[in-house]
Short mmCIF file of C-alpha atoms in Angstrom, two decimals:
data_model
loop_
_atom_site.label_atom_id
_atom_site.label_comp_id
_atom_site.label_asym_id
_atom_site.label_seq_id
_atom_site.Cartn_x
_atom_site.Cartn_y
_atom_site.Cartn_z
CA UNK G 1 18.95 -6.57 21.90
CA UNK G 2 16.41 -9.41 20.93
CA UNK G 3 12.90 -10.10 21.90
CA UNK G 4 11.73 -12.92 23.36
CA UNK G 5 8.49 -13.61 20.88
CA UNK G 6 7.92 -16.79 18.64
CA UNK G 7 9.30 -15.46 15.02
CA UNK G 8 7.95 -17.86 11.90
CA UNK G 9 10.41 -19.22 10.08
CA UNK G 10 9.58 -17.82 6.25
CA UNK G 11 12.13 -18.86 3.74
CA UNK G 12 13.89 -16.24 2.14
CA UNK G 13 11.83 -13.46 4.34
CA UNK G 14 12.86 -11.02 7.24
CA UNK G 15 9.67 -9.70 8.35
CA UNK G 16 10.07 -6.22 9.49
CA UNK G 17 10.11 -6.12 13.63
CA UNK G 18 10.25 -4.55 16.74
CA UNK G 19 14.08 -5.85 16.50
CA UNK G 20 14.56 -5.03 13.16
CA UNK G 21 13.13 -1.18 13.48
CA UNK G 22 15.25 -0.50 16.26
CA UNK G 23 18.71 -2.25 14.16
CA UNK G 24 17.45 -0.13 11.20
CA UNK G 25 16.32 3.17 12.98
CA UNK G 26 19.57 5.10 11.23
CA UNK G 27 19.72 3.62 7.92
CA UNK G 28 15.76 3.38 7.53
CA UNK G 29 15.89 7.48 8.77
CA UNK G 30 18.19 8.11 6.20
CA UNK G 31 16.24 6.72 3.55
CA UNK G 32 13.49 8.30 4.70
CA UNK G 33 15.23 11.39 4.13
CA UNK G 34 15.24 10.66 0.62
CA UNK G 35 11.44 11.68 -0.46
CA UNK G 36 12.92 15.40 -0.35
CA UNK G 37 15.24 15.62 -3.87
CA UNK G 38 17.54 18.03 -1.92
CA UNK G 39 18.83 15.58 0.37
CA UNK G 40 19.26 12.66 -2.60
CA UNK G 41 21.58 15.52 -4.56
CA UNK G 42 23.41 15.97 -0.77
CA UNK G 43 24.06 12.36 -0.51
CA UNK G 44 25.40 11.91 -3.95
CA UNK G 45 27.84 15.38 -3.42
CA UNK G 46 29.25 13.27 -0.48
CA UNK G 47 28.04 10.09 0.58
CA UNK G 48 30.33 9.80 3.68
CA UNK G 49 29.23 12.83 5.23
CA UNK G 50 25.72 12.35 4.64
CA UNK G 51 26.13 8.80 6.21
CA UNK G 52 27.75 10.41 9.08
CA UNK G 53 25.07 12.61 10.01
CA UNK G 54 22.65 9.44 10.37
CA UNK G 55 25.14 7.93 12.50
CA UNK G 56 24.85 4.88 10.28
CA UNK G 57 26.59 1.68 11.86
CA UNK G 58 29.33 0.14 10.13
CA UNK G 59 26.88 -2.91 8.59
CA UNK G 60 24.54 -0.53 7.47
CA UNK G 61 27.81 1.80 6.16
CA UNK G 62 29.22 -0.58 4.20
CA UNK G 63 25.46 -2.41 3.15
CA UNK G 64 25.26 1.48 1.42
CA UNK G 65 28.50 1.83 -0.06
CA UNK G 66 27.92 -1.77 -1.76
CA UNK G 67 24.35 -0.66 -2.81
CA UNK G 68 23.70 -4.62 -1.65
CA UNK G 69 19.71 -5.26 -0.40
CA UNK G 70 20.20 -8.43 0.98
CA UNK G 71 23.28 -6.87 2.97
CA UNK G 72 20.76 -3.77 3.75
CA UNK G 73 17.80 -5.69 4.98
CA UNK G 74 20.26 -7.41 7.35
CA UNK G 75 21.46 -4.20 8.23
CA UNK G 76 17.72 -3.45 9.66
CA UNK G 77 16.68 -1.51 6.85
CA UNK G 78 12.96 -1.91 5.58
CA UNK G 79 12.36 -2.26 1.46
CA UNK G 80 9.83 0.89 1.88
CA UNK G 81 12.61 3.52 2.79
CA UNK G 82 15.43 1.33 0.87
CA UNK G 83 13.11 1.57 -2.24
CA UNK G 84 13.84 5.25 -1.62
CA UNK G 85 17.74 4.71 -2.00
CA UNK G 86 17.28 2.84 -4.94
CA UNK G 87 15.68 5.26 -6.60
CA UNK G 88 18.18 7.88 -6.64
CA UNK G 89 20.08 5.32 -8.85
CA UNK G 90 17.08 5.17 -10.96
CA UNK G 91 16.14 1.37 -9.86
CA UNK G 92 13.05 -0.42 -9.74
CA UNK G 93 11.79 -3.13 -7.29
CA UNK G 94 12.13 -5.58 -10.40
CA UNK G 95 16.29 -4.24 -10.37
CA UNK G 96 16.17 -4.91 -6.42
CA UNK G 97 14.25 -8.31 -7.04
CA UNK G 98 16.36 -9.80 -9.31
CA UNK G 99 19.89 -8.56 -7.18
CA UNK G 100 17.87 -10.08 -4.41
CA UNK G 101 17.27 -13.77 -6.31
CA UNK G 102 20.78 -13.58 -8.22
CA UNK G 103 18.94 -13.35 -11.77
CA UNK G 104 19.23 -10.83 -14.48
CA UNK G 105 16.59 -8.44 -14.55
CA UNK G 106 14.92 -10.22 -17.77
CA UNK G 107 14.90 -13.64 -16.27
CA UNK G 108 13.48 -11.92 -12.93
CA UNK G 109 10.41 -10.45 -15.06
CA UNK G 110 10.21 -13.81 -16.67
CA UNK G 111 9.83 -15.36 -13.56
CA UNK G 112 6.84 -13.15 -12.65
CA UNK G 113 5.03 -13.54 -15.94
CA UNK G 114 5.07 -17.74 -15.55
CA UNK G 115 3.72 -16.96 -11.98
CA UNK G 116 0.38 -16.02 -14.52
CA UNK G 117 0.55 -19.03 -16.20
CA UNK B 1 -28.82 9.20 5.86
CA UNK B 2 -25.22 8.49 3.85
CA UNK B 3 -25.30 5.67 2.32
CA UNK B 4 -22.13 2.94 0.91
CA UNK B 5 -22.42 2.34 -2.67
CA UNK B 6 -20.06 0.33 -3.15
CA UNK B 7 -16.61 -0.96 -2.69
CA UNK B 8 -13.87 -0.84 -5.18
CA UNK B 9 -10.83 -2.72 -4.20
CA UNK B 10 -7.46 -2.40 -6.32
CA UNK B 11 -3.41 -2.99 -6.79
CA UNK B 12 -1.53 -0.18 -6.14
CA UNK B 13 2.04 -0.32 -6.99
CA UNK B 14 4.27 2.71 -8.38
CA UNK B 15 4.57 1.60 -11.41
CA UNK B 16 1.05 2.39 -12.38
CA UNK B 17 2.09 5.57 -11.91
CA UNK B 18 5.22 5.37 -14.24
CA UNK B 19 2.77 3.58 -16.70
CA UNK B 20 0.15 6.37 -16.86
CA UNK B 21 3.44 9.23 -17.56
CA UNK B 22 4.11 7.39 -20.02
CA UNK B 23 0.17 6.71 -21.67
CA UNK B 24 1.41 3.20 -21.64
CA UNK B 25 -2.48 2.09 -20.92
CA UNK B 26 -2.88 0.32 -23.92
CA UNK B 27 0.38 -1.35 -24.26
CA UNK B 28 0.19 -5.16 -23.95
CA UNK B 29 2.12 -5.39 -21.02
CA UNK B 30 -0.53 -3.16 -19.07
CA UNK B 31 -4.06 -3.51 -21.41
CA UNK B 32 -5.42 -6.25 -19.54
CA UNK B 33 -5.32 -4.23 -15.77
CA UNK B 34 -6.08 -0.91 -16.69
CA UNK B 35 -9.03 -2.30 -18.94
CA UNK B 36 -10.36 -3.29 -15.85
CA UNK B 37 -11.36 -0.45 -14.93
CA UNK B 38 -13.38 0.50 -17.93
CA UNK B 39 -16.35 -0.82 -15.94
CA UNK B 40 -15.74 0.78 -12.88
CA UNK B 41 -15.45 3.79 -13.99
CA UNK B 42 -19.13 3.52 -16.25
CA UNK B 43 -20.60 2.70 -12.96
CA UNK B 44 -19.06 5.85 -11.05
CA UNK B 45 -20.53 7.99 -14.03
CA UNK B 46 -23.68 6.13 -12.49
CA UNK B 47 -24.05 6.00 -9.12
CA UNK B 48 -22.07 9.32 -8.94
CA UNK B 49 -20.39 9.08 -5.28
CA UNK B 50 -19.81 12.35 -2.90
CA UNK B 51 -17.57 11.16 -1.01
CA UNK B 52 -13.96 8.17 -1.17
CA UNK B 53 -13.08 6.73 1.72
CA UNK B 54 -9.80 5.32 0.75
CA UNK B 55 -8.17 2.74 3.34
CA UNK B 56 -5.00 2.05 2.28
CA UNK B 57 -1.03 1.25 3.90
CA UNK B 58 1.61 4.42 3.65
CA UNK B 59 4.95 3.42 2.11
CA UNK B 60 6.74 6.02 4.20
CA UNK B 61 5.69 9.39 3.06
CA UNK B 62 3.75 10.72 5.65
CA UNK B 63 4.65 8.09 8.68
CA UNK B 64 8.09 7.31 9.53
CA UNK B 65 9.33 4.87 12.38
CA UNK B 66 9.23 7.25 14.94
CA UNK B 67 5.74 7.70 15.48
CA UNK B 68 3.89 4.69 13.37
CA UNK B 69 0.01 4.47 14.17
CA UNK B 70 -1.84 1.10 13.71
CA UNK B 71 -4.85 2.71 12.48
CA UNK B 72 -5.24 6.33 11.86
CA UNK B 73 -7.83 8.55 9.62
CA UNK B 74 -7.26 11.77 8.17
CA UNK B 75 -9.27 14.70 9.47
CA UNK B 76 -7.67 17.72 7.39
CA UNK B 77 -9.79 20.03 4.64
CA UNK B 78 -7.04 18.78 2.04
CA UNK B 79 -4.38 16.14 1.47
CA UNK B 80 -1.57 16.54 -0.61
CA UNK B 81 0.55 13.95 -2.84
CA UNK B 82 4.60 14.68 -2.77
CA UNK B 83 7.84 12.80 -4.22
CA UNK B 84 8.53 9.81 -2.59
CA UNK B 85 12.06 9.67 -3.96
CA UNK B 86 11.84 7.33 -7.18
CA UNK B 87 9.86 9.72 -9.82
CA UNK B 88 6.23 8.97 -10.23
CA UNK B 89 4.45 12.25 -10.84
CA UNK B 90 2.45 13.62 -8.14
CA UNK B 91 -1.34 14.47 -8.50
CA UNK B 92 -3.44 17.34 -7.69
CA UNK B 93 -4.76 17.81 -3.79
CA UNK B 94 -7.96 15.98 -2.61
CA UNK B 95 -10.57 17.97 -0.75
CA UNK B 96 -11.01 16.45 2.44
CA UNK B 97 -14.62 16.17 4.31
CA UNK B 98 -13.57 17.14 8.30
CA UNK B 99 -17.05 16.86 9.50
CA UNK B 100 -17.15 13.05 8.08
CA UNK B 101 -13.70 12.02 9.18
CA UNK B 102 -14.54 13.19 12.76
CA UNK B 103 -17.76 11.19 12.54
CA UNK B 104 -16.12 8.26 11.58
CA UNK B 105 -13.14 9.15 14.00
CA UNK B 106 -16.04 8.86 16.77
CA UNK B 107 -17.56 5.67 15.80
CA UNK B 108 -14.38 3.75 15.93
CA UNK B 109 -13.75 4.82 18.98
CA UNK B 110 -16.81 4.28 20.44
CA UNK B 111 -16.60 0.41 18.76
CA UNK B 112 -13.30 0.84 20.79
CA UNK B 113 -10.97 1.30 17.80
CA UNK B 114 -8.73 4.06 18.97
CA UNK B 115 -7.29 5.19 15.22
CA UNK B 116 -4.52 8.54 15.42
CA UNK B 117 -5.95 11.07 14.20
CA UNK B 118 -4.24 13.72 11.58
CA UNK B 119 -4.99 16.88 10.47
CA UNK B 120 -2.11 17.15 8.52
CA UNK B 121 -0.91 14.43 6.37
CA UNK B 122 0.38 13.11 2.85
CA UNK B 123 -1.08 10.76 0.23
CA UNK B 124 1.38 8.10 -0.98
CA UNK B 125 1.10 6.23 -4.41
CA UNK B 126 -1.37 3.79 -2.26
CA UNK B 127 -3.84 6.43 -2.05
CA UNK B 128 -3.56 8.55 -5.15
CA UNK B 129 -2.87 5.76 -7.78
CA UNK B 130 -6.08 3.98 -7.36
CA UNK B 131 -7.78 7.40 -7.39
CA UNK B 132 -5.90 8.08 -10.84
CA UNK B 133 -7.18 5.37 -12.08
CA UNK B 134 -10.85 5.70 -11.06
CA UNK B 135 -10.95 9.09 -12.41
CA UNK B 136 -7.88 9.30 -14.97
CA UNK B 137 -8.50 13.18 -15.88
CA UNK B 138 -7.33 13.68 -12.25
CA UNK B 139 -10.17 16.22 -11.62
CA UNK B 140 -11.61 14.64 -8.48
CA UNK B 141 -15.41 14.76 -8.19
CA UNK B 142 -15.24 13.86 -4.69
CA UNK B 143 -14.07 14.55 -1.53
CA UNK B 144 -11.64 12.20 0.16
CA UNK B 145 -10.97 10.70 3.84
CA UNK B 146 -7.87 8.66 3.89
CA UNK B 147 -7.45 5.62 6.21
CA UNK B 148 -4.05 4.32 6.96
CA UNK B 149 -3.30 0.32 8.47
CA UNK B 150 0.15 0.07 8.97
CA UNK B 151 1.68 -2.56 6.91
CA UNK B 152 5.30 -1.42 7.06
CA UNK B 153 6.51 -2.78 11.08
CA UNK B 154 5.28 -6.02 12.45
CA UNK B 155 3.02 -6.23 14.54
CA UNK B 156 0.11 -5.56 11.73
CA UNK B 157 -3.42 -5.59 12.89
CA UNK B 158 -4.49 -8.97 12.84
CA UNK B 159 -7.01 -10.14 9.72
CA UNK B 160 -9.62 -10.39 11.84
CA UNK B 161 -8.87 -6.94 13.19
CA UNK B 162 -8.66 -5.47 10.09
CA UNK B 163 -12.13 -6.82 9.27
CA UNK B 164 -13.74 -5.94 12.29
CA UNK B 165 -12.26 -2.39 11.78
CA UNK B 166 -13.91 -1.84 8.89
CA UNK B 167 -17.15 -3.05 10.13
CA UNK B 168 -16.84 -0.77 12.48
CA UNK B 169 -16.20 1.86 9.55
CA UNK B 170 -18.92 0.69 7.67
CA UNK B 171 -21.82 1.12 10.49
CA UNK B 172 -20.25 4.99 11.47
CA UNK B 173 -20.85 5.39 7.57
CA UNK B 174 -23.87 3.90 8.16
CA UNK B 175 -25.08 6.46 11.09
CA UNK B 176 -23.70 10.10 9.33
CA UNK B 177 -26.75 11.65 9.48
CA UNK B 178 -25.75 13.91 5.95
CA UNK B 179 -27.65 12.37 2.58
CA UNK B 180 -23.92 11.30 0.99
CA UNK B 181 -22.86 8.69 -1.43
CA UNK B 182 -20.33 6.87 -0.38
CA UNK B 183 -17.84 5.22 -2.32
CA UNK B 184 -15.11 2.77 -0.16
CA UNK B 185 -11.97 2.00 -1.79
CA UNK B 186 -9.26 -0.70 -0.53
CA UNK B 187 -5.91 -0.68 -1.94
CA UNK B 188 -2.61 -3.26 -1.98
CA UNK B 189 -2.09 -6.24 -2.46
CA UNK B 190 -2.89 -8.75 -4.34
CA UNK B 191 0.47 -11.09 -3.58
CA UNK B 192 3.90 -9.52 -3.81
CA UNK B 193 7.11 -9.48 -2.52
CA UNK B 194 9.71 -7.33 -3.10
CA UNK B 195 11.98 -7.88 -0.01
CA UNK B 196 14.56 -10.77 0.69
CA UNK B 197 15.35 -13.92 -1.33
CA UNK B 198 11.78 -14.74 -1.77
CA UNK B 199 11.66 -11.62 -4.42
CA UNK B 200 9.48 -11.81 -6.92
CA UNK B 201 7.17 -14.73 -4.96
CA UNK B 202 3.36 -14.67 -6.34
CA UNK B 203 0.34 -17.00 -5.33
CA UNK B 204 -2.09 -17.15 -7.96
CA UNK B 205 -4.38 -20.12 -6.13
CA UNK B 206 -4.47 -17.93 -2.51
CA UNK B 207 -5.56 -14.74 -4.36
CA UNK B 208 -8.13 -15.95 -6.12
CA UNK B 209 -9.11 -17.75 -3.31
CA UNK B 210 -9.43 -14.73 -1.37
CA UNK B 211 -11.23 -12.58 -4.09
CA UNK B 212 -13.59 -15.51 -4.18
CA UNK B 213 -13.84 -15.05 -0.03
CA UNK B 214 -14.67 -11.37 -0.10
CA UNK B 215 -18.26 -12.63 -2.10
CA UNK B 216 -19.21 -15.80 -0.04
CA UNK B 217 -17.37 -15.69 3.54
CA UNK B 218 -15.77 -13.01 3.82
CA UNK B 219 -14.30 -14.05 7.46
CA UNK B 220 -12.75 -16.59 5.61
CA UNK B 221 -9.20 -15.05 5.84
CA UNK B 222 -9.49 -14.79 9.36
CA UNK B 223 -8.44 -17.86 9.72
CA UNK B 224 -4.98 -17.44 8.60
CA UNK B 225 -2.23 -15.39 11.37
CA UNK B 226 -0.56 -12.63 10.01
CA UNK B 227 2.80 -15.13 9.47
CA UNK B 228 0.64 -17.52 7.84
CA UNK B 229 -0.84 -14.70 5.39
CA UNK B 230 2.82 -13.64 4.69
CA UNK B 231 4.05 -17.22 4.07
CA UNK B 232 1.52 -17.19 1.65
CA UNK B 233 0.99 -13.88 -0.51
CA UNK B 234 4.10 -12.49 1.14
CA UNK B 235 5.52 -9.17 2.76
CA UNK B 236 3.66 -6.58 0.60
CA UNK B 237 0.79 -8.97 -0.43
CA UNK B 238 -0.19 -8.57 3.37
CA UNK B 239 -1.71 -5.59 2.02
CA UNK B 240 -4.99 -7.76 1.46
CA UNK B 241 -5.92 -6.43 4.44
CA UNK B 242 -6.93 -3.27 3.20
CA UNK B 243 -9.40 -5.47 0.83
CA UNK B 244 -10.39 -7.39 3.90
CA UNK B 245 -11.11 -3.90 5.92
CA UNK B 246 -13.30 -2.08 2.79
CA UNK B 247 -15.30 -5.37 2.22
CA UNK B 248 -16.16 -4.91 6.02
CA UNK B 249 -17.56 -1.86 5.40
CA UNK B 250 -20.44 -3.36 3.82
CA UNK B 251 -22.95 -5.50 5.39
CA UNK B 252 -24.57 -8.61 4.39
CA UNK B 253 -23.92 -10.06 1.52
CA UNK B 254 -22.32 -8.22 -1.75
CA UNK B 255 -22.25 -9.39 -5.46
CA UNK B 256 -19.02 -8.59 -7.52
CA UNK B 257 -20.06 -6.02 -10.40
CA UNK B 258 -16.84 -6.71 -12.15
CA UNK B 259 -13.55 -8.30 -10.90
CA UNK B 260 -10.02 -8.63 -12.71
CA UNK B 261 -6.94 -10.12 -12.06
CA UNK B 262 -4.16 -10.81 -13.57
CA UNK B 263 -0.19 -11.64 -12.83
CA UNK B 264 1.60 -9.53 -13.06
CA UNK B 265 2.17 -5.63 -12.83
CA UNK B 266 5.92 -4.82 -11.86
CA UNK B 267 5.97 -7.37 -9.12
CA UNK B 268 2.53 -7.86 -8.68
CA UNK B 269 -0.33 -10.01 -8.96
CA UNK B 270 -2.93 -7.25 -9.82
CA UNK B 271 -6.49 -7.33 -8.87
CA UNK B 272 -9.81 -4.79 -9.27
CA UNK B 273 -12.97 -5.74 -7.58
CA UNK B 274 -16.38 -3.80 -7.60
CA UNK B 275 -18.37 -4.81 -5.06
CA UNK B 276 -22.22 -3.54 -4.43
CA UNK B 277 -25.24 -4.82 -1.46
#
């Protein structure tokens, strides 16, 4: 389902919607699910089941199993809960930035400190 | 009569949190934001404050999509921190002040802000970090009332909103009839993104633009839609409206007692302002 609202047009930016909450309601619940360190340990004992009980969508399924933002944010999901996700890998938003941008994590940081300049 | 004195506005992102676990304050990477708060925290020792209202955005620890309030103020005796699922430490509860939070809960309503109210709820990084850092021995010396503006699902409160709001927040201050010192604190920000191919996108010349704005015109953001403030400091630097909301809280004109910034922390353009009538 869309809705029929003007949407900007932000390079490289989803902003997170009516339309994109409702896409993401699964995946973001399931990252949500993630502040309690029980349920990261559950997900990493079986990852399919644990999917399974968030009724994930395929997209979002498969946006998991490749551990792929871009793919995730597609997928509806919103970088607060994904951040979530991330960190039961042990990843940073600098780790998700430069996956995001297609650098290496040193030229992402590098990026940010000539933002100072 | 309680009475504001003064505003502190500041970054907030997790890694401040990793950095002080690690007593990585004085490392070069970090030195030149946490030394910014050298002078805040002389003038707390000061102008010793009862009371921290903190307005600041929940990451999704205590709100989740199914129920996500605009505005909404804590009215609970305490307020806990808990794991948000990537490993800062948490911090010791904050004493809340009930009788103040339903004061204030009444004076936004009756400026016909209709805030949810919670008498239950959890402090993200947003709240506790900037706390942490204005008193790093993590004893607090005051006690807290926590207001949330949703930053995490568009629609957001508009800028003008946002500053109207805390206008609004400023006068019920204003009218508590207890003899309190009030400190307001506004956390987020300054421009970030962490979402999306934009990653990493920072605006130095709009943030200090809009630091500048909080001292001389401080409707001057206004101007800008949310979309326009997001093409500009991007999809977490939207959090400048928690700035915009505790400068509100202050009438008339303010002077800046001290004001840092500097690019970047994690992802962040970092920025600590004092502000005082």
């Amino acid at each position: 389902m869309s809705i029929a609202y003007p949407k900007p047009d932000i390079p490289g930016t989803t902003l997170f919607d009516g339309e994109q909450a409702m896409k993401g309601f699964a995946l973001n619940k399931m990252c949500f699910s993630f502040n309690d360190a029980a349920n990261r340990e559950t997900f990493l004992k079986d990852e399919d089941a644990y999917c399974a009980r968030f009724g994930l969508t395929s997209p979002q399924r498969e946006a998991i199993r490749n551990r792929n933002v871009l793919e995730l944010i597609a997928a509806g999901g919103n970088v607060y809960y994904l951040a979530k996700f991330a960190g039961i890998f042990k990843l940073d938003v600098q780790d998700l930035g430069a996956q995001q941008t297609g650098m290496t994590k040193d030229e992402f940081k590098a990026k940010l400190v000539a933002a100072g300049r | 009569m309680a009475k504001i004195v003064g505003v502190v506005t500041t970054s907030h992102v997790p890694s401040i949190g990793g950095a002080i676990a690690r007593h990585q304050e004085q490392d070069p990477y970090w030195k030149p934001f946490f030394d910014g708060f050298i002078p805040v925290r002389e003038w707390l020792k000061d102008v010793k404050p009862d009371v921290a209202v903190v307005i600041y955005n929940d990451h999704g620890l205590n709100f989740f999509l199914d129920k996500m309030p605009t505005f909404a103020v804590g009215a609970a005796p305490a307020y806990r921190n808990a794991d948000e699922g990537w490993g800062i430490p948490t911090v010791p509860p904050f004493a809340g002040d009930p009788a103040l939070s339903w004061h204030l809960i009444e004076g936004l309503v009756r400026a016909e802000f209709d805030p949810t109210t919670c008498q239950d709820m959890l402090v993200d990084h947003a709240f506790t970090l900037p706390m942490a850092l204005l008193w790093p021995d993590q004893n607090w010396p005051v006690r807290t009332v926590p207001v949330c503006i949703n930053t995490v699902q568009h629609p957001l409160p508009s800028a003008a909103r946002c500053l109207k709001f805390g206008r609004a927040l400023g006068r019920a201050i204003d009218d508590y009839d207890q003899d309190l010192r009030v400190l307001v604190v506004g956390t987020g920000g300054l421009s970030h993104q962490l979402d999306g191919k934009r990653a990493g996108h920072i605006n130095k010349e709009f943030d200090q633009k809009f630091m500048a704005s909080l001292l001389a015109d401080p409707d001057w953001a206004t101007r800008y839609s949310i979309a326009e403030l997001v093409a500009e400091v991007g999809t977490q630097g939207i959090e400048l409206l928690m700035w915009l909301a505790a400068r509100g809280t202050l009438a008339g004109p303010v002077r800046a007692l001290t004001s840092t910034y500097h690019i970047p922390i994690s992802n962040t353009a970092g920025g600590i302002m004092l502000m005082a009538a």
